[in-house]
Coordinates of C-alpha atoms and ligand atoms in Angstrom, one line a residue:
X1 CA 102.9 33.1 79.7
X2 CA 102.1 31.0 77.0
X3 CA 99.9 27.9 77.8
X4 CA 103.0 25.6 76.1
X5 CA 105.6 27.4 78.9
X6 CA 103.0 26.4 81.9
X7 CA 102.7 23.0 80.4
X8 CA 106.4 22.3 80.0
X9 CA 106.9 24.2 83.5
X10 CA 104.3 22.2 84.8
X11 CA 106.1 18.5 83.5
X12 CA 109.2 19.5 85.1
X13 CA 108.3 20.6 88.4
X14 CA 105.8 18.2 89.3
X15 CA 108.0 15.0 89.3
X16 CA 110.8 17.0 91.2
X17 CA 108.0 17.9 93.8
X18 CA 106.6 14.2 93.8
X19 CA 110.0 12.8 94.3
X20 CA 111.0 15.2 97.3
X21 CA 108.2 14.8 98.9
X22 CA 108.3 10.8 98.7
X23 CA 112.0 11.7 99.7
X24 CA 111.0 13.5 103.5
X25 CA 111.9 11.3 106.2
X26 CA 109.0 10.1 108.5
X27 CA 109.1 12.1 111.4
X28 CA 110.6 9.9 114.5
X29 CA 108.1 8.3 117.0
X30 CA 109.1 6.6 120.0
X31 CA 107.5 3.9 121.5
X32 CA 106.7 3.2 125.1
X33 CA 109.0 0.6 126.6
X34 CA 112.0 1.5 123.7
X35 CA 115.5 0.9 124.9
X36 CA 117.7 3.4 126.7
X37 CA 121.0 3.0 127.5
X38 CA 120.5 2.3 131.4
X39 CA 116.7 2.6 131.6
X40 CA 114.2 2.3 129.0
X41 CA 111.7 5.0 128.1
X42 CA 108.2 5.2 129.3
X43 CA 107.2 8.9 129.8
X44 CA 105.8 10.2 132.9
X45 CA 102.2 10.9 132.8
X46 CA 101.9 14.5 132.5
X47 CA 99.5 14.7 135.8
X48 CA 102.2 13.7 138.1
X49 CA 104.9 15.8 136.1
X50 CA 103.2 19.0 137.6
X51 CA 102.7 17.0 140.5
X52 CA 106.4 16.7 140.6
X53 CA 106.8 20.2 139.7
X54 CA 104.6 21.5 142.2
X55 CA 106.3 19.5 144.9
X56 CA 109.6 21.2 144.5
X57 CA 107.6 24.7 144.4
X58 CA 109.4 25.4 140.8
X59 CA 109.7 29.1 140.0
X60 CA 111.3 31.3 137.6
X61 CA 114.1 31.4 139.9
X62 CA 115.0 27.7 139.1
X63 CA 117.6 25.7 137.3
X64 CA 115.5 22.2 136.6
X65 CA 117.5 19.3 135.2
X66 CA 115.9 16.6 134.0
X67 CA 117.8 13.3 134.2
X68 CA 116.7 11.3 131.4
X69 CA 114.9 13.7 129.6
X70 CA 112.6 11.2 126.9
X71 CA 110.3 13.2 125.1
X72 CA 111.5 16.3 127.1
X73 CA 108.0 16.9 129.0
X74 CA 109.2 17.5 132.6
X75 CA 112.2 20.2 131.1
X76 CA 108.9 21.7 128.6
X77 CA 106.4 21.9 131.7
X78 CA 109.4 23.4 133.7
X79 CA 110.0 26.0 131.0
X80 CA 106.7 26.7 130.8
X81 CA 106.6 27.6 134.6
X82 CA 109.9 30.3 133.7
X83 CA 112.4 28.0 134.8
X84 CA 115.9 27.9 133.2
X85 CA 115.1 23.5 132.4
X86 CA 117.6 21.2 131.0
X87 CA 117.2 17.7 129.9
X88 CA 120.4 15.1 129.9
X89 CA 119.2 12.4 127.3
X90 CA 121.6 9.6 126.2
X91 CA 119.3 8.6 122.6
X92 CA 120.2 11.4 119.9
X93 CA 116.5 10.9 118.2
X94 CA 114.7 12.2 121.5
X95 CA 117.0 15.0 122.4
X96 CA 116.2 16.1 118.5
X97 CA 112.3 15.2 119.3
X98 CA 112.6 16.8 122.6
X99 CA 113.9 20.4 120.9
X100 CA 111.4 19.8 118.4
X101 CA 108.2 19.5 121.2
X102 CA 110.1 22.5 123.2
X103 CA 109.9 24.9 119.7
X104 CA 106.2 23.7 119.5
X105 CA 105.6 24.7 123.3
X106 CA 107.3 28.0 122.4
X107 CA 110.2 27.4 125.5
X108 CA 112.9 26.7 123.3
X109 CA 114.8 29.5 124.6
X110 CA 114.5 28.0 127.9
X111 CA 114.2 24.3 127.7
X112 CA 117.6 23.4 126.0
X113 CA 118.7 19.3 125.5
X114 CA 122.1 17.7 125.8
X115 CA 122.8 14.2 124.6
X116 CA 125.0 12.6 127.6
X117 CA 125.2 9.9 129.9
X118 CA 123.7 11.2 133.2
X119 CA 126.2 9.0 135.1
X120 CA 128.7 11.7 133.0
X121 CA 126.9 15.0 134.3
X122 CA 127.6 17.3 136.0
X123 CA 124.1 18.5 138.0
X124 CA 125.9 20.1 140.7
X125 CA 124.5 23.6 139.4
X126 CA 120.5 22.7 139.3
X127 CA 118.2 24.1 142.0
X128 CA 115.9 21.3 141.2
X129 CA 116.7 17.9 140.0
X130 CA 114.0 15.5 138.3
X131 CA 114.3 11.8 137.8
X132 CA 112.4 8.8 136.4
X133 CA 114.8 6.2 136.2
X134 CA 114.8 3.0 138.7
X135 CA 115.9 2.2 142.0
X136 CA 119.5 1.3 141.6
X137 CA 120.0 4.4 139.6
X138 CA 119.0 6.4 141.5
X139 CA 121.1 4.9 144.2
X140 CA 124.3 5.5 142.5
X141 CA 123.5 9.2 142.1
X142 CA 122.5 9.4 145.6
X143 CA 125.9 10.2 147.1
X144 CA 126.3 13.0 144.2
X145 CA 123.1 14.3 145.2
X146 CA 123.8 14.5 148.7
X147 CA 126.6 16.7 147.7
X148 CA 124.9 19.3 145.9
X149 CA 124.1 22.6 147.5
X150 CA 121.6 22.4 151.0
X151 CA 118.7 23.0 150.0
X152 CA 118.3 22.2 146.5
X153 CA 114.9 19.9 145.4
X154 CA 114.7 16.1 144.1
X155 CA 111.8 14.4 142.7
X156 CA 111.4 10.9 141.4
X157 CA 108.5 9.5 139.7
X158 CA 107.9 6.3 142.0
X159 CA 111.4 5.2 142.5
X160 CA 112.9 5.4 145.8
X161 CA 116.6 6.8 147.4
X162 CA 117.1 3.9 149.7
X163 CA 117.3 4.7 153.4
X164 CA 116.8 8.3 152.4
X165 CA 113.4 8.5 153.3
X166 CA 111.6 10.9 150.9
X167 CA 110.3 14.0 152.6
X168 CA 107.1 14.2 150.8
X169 CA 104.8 11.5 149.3
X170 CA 102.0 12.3 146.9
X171 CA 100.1 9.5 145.4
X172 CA 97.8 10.3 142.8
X173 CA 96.9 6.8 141.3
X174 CA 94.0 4.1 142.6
X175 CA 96.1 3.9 146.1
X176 CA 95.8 7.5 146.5
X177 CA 93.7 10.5 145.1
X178 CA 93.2 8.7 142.2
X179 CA 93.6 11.8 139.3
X180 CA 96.1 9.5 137.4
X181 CA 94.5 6.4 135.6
X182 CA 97.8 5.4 134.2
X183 CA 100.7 3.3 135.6
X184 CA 103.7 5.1 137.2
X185 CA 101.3 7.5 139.6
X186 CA 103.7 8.2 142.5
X187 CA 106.0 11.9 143.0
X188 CA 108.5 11.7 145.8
X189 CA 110.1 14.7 147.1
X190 CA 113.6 15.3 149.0
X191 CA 115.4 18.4 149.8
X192 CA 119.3 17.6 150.4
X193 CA 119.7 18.0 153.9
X194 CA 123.0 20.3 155.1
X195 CA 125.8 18.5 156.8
X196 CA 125.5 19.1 161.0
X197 CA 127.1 16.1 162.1
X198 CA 129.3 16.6 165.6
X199 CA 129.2 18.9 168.3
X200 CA 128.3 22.3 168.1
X201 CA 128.7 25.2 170.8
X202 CA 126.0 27.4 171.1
X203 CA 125.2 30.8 173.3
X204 CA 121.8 28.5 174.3
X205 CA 124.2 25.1 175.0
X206 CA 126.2 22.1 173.7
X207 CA 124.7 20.3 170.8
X208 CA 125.5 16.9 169.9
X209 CA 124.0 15.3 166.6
X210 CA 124.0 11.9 164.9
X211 CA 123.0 12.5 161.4
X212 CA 121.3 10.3 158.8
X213 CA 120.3 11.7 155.7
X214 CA 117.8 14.8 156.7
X215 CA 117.1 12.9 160.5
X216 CA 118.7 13.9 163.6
X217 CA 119.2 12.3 166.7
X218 CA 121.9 13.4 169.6
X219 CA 121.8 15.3 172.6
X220 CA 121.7 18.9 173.9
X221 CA 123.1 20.0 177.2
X222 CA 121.7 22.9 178.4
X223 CA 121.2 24.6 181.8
X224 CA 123.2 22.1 183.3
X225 CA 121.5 19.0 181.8
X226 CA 121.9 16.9 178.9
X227 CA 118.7 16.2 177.1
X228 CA 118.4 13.4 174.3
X229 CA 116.8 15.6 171.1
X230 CA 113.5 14.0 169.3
X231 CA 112.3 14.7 166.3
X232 CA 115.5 15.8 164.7
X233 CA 115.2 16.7 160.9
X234 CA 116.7 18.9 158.4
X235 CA 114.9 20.6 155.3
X236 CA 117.5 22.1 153.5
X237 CA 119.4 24.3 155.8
X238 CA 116.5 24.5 158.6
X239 CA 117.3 22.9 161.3
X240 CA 114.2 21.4 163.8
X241 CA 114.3 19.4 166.8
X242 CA 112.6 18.9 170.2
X243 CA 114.5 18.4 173.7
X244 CA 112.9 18.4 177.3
X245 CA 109.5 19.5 176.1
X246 CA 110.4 22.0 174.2
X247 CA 110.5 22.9 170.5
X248 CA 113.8 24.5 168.9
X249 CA 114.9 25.7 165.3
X250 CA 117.2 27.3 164.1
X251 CA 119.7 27.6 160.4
X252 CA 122.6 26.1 159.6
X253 CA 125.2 27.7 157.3
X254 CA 128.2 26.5 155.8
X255 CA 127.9 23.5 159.0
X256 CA 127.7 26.2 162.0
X257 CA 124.3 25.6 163.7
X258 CA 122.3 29.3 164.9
X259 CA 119.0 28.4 167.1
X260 CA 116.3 31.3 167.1
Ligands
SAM1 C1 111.8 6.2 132.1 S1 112.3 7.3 130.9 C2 111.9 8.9 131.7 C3 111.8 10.0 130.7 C4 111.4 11.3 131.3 N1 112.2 11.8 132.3 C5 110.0 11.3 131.8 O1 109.8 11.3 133.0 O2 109.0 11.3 131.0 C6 114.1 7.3 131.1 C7 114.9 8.0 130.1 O3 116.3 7.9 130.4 C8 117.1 7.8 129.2 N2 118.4 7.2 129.7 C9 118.6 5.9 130.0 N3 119.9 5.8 130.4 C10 120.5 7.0 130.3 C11 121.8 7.5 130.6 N4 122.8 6.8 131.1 N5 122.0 8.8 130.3 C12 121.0 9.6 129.9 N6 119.8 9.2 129.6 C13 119.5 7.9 129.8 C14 116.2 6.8 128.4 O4 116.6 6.9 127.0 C15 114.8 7.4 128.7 O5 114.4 8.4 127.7

């Protein structure tokens, strides 16, 4: 090629690449504390993400959805454990951001992203729901989550279900083990509890139980007493209480109680 062609080639192309590159857009970076349309974002720190994760026992066997998703690093970690993760995120640059991270993490097959209102979701088919949002929030979603299928796993970064007491506390900032040196250092961990409410007639006796959320109170009338229960609990669909002394479980499928 003569050296005129390369020089002339040369003018030409160099503007154009010039100008497209000037032309890129910057690539989008949220900041801590940015708007959302209910709750504003502030990632979880990524120590109590696998606490989270670990609390709920996440396998490849599980459907994780991530209610506000942010930056998508609860759906990725899922993902990354073999779960089937989705993340519901109302703000259309972090869903983008949040398939962007997943492709760099190499889950994108797994960890997918929707942009939607969580109030607008339907969860009902997760095995493991995760949350950061606030108290109130989480307190409208509570009756929806009470719904879902016995059994299935919630965890909340630091923010509470009300009355429903969570089942498992792990606190891994100053107050507790200390790993996590950032704010927001709590994991809470329910299982929805299956419906037993009422009376139930068993081969071992008449049980009669008071429900609230995954606690038990009631009676059971066996050998020809009646004996107020203690320690009354569901875990998903296990079923654990204690009456004159002695220690009963049992399983409870689609509401019919079945003591061991
Ligand atoms: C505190 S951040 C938690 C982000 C992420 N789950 C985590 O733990 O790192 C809450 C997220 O919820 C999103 N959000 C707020 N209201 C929402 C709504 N109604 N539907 C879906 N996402 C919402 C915000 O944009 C924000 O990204």
């Amino acid at each position: 090629m003569s050296r005129l062609l390369i020089a002339a080639l040369l003018a030409v192309s160099t503007p154009l690449a010039f100008a497209q590159a000037q032309k890129a857009p910057a690539a989008y970076e949220p900041s801590v504390g940015q708007e959302g349309k209910d709750v504003v974002w502030v990632p979880t720190p990524q120590i109590v993400v696998d606490k989270m994760l670990d609390l709920a026992k996440v396998t490849k066997d599980d459907f994780v959805m991530d209610l506000g998703s942010g930056d998508g690093r609860t759906v990725i970690t899922a993902a990354k454990r073999g779960a089937r993760a989705m993340g519901v995120e109302y703000n259309p640059d972090m869903v983008e951001l949040s398939k962007r991270n997943a492709q760099k993490a190499g889950v994108g097959d797994r960890a997918t992203f929707v942009k939607a209102d969580l109030f607008e979701t339907d969860f009902s088919k997760a095995t493991v729901i995760t949350m950061f949002l606030l108290p109130d929030i989480n307190l409208r979603l509570r009756p929806k989550i009470l719904d879902m299928k016995p059994g299935t796993r919630v965890v909340s970064n630091t923010f509470t279900m009300g009355e429903w007491k969570a089942d498992e506390t792990a606190e891994l900032g100053a107050g507790g083990n200390g790993s996590c040196n950032e704010s927001w250092c709590t994991a809470l961990f329910w299982i929805v509890p299956a419906k037993v409410a009422g009376t139930h007639k068993l081969p071992q006796g008449e049980l009669t139980l008071k429900q609230e959320f995954q606690m038990l109170s009631g009676t059971f009338r066996t050998e020809g007493k009646t004996l107020a229960i203690a320690n009354g609990r569901m875990r998903g669909e296990e079923i654990s209480f204690k009456a004159g002394g002695k220690d009963y479980r049992g399983r409870v499928s689609n509401g019919k109680v079945e003591l061991k």
